[in-house]
Amino acid sequence: MAQDGLLTTSRLVTLGLAGSTISRRCAPGGPWQRVLPRVILLQTGAPSPRQRLRAALLYAGEGALLTGVAALTLYEVRAAGPPSRPGPVDVLVPKGRAPGSRSYVRIRTARRPAPALPVRRLPCVKLPRAVSDAVPYLPDGPAVTALLAEVVQRGRCTLQELTAALRDSHRASDPRVVAALEGLTAGVRSVEEAEARRLLREAGIPDPLWNEPLYYPDGTFLACPDAHWPYAAVVLEIDSRAWHLSPGDWERTMTRRNLMTSQGLLVLSVSPHQLRADPAAFLTLLRTTLARAADLPARTVRRPQAMARPRAAALASAARARTRSGANAPTGRTDATSPRQTPHSPSRRASGRPGARHVAHSPTPTTGSDGSAAITSGGNLATSRDRTSPAG
């Protein structure tokens, strides 16, 4: 039985065809073609993207698995590029048998047995391994960040699983991977956020919380801003056109933004183009906003009770001082906690940006004249993480 219109020569012989018959049919002008050694396409014309993948597996032999960019396209990872784009196909084969790379097929030998996972009816390695095998062939740091951020941000795998796969394949020491993982650990979930984080650190602006969910006092999810400075109740949203292609996407963004504003948060917006074209103007606006907001006690966000640590007040005071003075000395993490290992947060599909992670603040209820609980407009919001970041 042909698989996607492909058969090996040995299978054709088993079916009763002589070798001379196979050669004649694969001759120029014949009905068949030899796409790889020992692999026959039973049709004329260029093979489809799927047929190229199937042919690579048939060439590699029993136990072969797709990996790298080829597997990522089947997993529908956008950072890997469109499936229709022709390119090298990476195939993982069991240890002890290596047919050798040929044509568009790159053979990789597994040091230990790799679990197989059928994706669109083609055997693949697991996603973290496919990401790790794709990294060496990515052109630059932003491409590595985009790939790693997408699979974590969309919940395709955890940061821990991804880091383990990169270490196992000795990719974790790649400077591009080191930078991407450091940003992911801090909460960054896109290339644009990574660029913004770099600008903030170089400008000496206190580190915000990245993609940290905010909740109402009753535990209801409010929103997940891209960046949030709790001590100043300031939120930064990096709005890419990719998330606002439809009227519905834009309306959900506006709703989320209005909800945060109603709870006393100052919401700033910037596009990726503005970050690249005029970073100085963006940094000036942000620094001025943080300095003014930090002087308004009513806008200071209360940290959860679990965050009341001895250093919290000193950290908050130092952050405010740096913000008001516009100090240019780069500042790193000021808390004593270990780098966060990000769990999966609620999807932004629920409140705005498709597939993005969300962070929320919870306003502190006050008691109205009728004794009912109400949320103060400039109320206190709480994040879900135990950090010693600058607190109001």
C-alpha positions in Angstrom: 0.0 0.0 0.0 1.5 3.4 -1.0 1.9 6.0 1.7 1.1 9.4 0.4 1.8 8.1 -3.1 5.3 6.8 -2.1 6.8 3.4 -1.8 10.3 2.0 -1.3 12.0 0.0 -4.0 12.1 -3.0 -1.7 8.4 -2.8 -1.2 7.8 -2.6 -4.9 9.9 -5.7 -5.4 7.9 -7.5 -2.7 4.8 -6.6 -4.6 6.2 -8.4 -7.7 7.8 -5.7 -9.8 11.2 -6.4 -11.3 14.0 -3.9 -10.7 14.2 -3.2 -14.4 10.5 -2.3 -14.5 11.0 0.1 -11.6 13.9 1.8 -13.4 12.0 2.1 -16.7 9.1 3.7 -15.0 11.4 6.2 -13.2 13.2 7.1 -16.4 12.7 10.7 -17.8 9.2 10.9 -19.2 8.0 7.9 -17.2 5.0 7.9 -14.8 7.1 7.6 -11.6 10.1 9.4 -10.2 12.9 8.6 -7.7 12.8 11.4 -5.1 15.4 9.9 -2.8 17.6 6.8 -2.9 15.3 3.7 -2.6 12.1 6.0 -2.4 9.8 6.1 -5.4 7.0 8.7 -5.9 4.2 7.1 -8.0 3.3 10.2 -9.9 4.8 13.0 -12.0 5.2 16.6 -10.9 6.9 18.0 -7.8 6.2 16.3 -4.5 3.9 18.1 -2.0 5.3 19.3 1.3 3.8 16.3 3.0 5.2 13.9 0.4 8.7 15.4 1.0 8.3 14.6 4.7 7.0 11.1 4.1 9.8 10.4 1.6 12.4 11.5 4.2 11.0 9.0 6.7 10.9 6.2 4.2 14.5 6.9 3.2 15.6 7.0 6.9 14.0 3.6 7.6 12.2 2.0 10.5 12.1 4.0 13.7 12.8 7.3 12.0 11.1 10.4 13.5 10.7 13.9 12.1 12.4 16.6 14.2 13.5 20.2 14.0 11.7 22.7 11.8 10.0 20.0 9.8 8.3 18.6 13.0 7.5 22.1 14.2 5.5 22.9 11.0 3.4 19.8 11.7 2.9 21.1 15.3 1.7 24.4 13.7 4.4 26.5 15.4 4.2 29.8 13.6 7.8 30.8 14.3 9.0 27.7 12.3 7.5 29.2 9.1 4.8 28.0 6.8 4.6 24.2 6.0 4.6 25.0 2.3 8.1 26.5 2.5 10.6 23.9 1.1 13.7 23.4 3.2 15.9 20.8 4.8 14.1 18.0 6.7 15.7 16.8 9.9 15.1 13.1 10.7 16.1 11.4 14.0 17.1 7.7 13.6 17.9 5.1 16.2 21.5 4.7 17.4 23.4 2.1 15.4 21.9 2.8 12.0 22.6 5.9 10.0 21.8 6.0 6.3 23.6 9.3 5.9 22.2 12.7 5.0 21.2 13.0 1.3 19.5 15.6 -0.8 17.2 17.7 1.5 17.3 15.1 4.3 19.5 15.7 7.4 20.0 12.6 9.5 20.5 12.9 13.2 21.3 9.9 15.4 19.6 9.5 18.7 21.9 8.9 21.7 19.0 7.2 23.4 15.5 6.0 22.3 13.2 9.0 21.6 9.4 8.6 22.2 7.4 8.9 19.0 4.3 11.1 18.7 2.1 10.9 15.7 1.4 14.5 14.4 -1.0 14.6 11.5 -0.3 10.9 11.0 3.4 11.4 10.7 5.8 10.2 13.5 7.6 13.1 15.2 9.7 13.7 18.3 8.0 15.5 21.2 7.8 19.3 20.8 10.6 20.3 23.2 13.0 18.0 21.4 11.9 19.4 18.0 12.6 23.0 19.3 16.0 22.0 20.5 16.9 20.4 17.2 15.7 23.5 15.3 17.8 26.0 17.3 21.2 25.5 15.5 19.6 26.4 12.1 17.8 29.6 13.2 19.4 32.7 11.8 19.7 35.0 14.9 18.8 35.7 18.5 15.3 37.2 17.8 14.4 34.0 15.8 15.4 31.9 18.8 13.5 34.1 21.2 10.4 34.0 19.0 10.4 30.2 18.8 11.0 29.6 22.5 8.6 32.3 23.6 5.8 31.0 21.3 5.8 27.4 22.5 5.8 28.5 26.2 3.4 31.4 25.7 0.9 29.2 23.9 1.1 26.5 26.5 2.6 23.9 24.1 5.2 22.9 26.7 6.4 24.2 30.1 9.6 26.3 30.5 11.0 23.4 32.6 10.4 20.9 29.8 11.9 23.2 27.2 15.0 23.9 29.3 15.5 20.2 30.0 15.4 19.4 26.3 17.9 22.2 25.5 20.3 21.0 28.2 20.0 17.4 27.1 21.0 18.3 23.5 23.7 20.7 24.8 22.0 23.7 23.3 21.5 25.5 26.6 25.0 27.1 26.4 24.2 28.8 23.1 24.3 32.6 23.9 21.1 33.1 21.9 19.4 30.4 24.0 20.8 31.8 27.3 19.4 35.2 26.5 16.0 33.8 25.5 15.7 31.5 28.6 16.7 34.4 30.9 13.9 36.5 29.4 11.4 33.7 29.6 12.3 33.1 33.3 11.6 36.8 33.9 8.1 36.4 32.3 8.8 37.7 28.8 6.6 36.0 26.2 7.5 37.6 22.8 10.4 39.1 20.8 8.8 42.6 21.3 8.7 42.1 25.1 12.3 40.9 25.1 13.3 44.1 23.2 11.4 46.3 25.6 12.9 44.6 28.6 16.4 45.2 27.2 15.6 48.9 26.7 14.3 49.2 30.2 17.3 47.6 31.8 19.8 49.6 29.8 17.9 52.8 30.8 18.0 51.9 34.5 14.2 51.7 34.8 13.1 49.3 37.6 12.1 45.8 36.4 8.4 45.3 36.0 6.5 42.1 36.5 6.1 40.6 33.0 2.8 38.8 32.2 1.7 38.4 35.7 -2.0 37.7 36.2 -4.1 40.2 38.2 -7.3 39.2 40.0 -10.2 40.8 41.8 -10.5 40.1 45.6 -12.9 37.2 44.9 -10.4 35.5 42.8 -11.9 36.5 39.4 -9.4 37.0 36.7 -9.0 40.7 35.7 -6.3 40.9 33.0 -2.7 40.0 32.2 -0.7 43.1 31.2 2.5 42.7 29.3 4.4 44.7 32.0 3.3 46.0 35.4 5.0 48.2 38.0 3.0 47.5 41.2 4.6 50.3 43.3 3.3 52.9 40.8 0.2 51.1 39.5 1.5 51.5 35.9 0.8 49.0 33.2 2.6 48.8 29.8 0.9 47.1 26.8 2.9 46.3 23.7 0.3 46.2 21.0 1.3 44.3 17.8 -0.9 44.3 14.7 -0.8 40.5 14.8 -3.2 40.6 17.8 -5.6 43.2 16.4 -6.3 42.1 12.9 -10.1 41.8 13.5 -12.6 44.2 15.1 -13.3 41.6 17.7 -9.6 41.4 18.8 -9.4 45.2 19.1 -12.6 45.4 21.1 -11.4 42.8 23.5 -8.2 44.7 23.9 -10.1 47.9 24.7 -12.4 46.1 27.2 -9.4 44.7 29.0 -7.7 48.1 29.0 -10.8 49.8 30.3 -11.2 47.3 33.1 -7.6 47.9 34.3 -8.1 51.7 34.1 -11.3 51.4 36.2 -9.2 49.8 39.0 -6.8 52.7 39.2 -4.1 51.4 36.9 -2.3 53.8 34.5 -2.2 52.0 31.1 0.5 53.0 28.6 0.5 51.5 25.0 3.3 51.3 22.5 3.7 49.4 19.2 6.7 47.3 18.3 7.4 49.9 15.5 7.5 52.7 18.0 9.9 50.8 20.2 12.3 50.3 17.3 11.8 53.7 15.7 12.0 56.0 18.7 13.1 54.2 21.9 14.2 57.5 23.5 10.7 59.0 23.3 9.2 55.8 24.7 11.6 55.7 27.6 11.1 59.4 28.4 7.3 58.9 28.5 7.6 55.8 30.7 10.1 57.3 33.1 7.9 60.4 33.5 4.8 58.4 34.1 6.4 56.1 36.7 7.8 59.1 38.6 4.5 60.9 38.7 2.5 57.8 39.5 4.9 56.9 42.3 4.1 60.2 44.0 0.4 59.4 44.2 -0.2 57.2 47.3 -3.7 56.5 46.3 -2.5 54.7 43.2 0.0 52.5 44.9 -0.9 48.8 44.6 -1.0 46.8 47.8 1.0 43.7 47.7 -0.5 40.4 49.0 0.0 39.6 52.7 2.5 36.9 51.8 4.7 39.5 50.2 5.2 41.5 53.4 9.0 40.8 53.7 11.5 42.9 55.6 13.2 44.2 52.5 9.9 45.2 50.7 9.8 48.8 51.9 13.5 49.4 51.2 13.1 48.0 47.7 10.0 50.1 47.0 11.8 53.3 48.2 14.9 52.6 46.1 12.7 51.9 43.0 10.9 55.2 43.5 14.1 57.1 43.9 15.6 55.7 40.8 12.5 56.4 38.8 12.3 60.1 40.0 15.9 60.7 39.4 16.0 59.0 36.0 19.2 57.2 36.9 20.8 55.6 33.9 22.7 52.9 35.8 21.3 49.5 34.7 19.4 47.7 37.4 18.9 43.9 37.5 16.7 41.9 39.8 16.5 43.4 43.2 14.7 40.6 45.0 16.4 37.7 46.7 14.1 35.1 45.4 15.2 32.6 42.7 14.3 33.2 39.1 10.7 32.3 38.6 9.8 29.1 36.8 6.6 30.3 35.1 3.5 28.1 35.4 0.9 28.3 32.8 -1.3 31.4 33.3 -4.8 31.8 32.0 -5.0 32.3 28.2 -5.5 35.8 26.9 -8.2 34.3 24.7 -10.5 34.8 27.7 -9.9 38.6 27.8 -8.3 39.9 24.7 -5.2 38.9 23.0 -5.4 35.4 21.4 -3.1 32.8 22.8 -1.3 35.2 25.1 -0.8 34.8 28.8 -2.5 37.1 31.3 -1.7 38.6 34.7 -4.2 40.3 37.0 -4.5 42.6 40.0 -7.2 42.4 42.7 -8.8 45.6 44.0 -9.4 45.8 47.7 -13.1 45.9 48.5 -14.4 48.7 50.7 -17.7 48.8 52.5 -20.4 51.1 51.2 -22.9 52.9 53.2 -25.3 50.1 52.8 -22.8 47.6 54.2 -22.2 46.0 50.8 -18.7 45.3 49.5 -17.5 47.6 46.7 -14.3 48.1 44.8 -12.6 51.5 45.1 -11.8 53.0 41.8 -8.2 53.6 42.8 -8.3 50.3 44.7 -5.6 47.9 45.6 -4.8 45.1 43.2 -2.8 41.9 44.0 -0.7 39.7 41.8 -0.5 36.0 42.2 3.2 35.7 42.8 5.2 35.9 46.0 7.9 38.4 45.0 9.8 41.1 46.7 9.6 43.5 43.8 9.1 47.2 44.6 5.9 47.4 46.6 3.7 50.3 47.5 
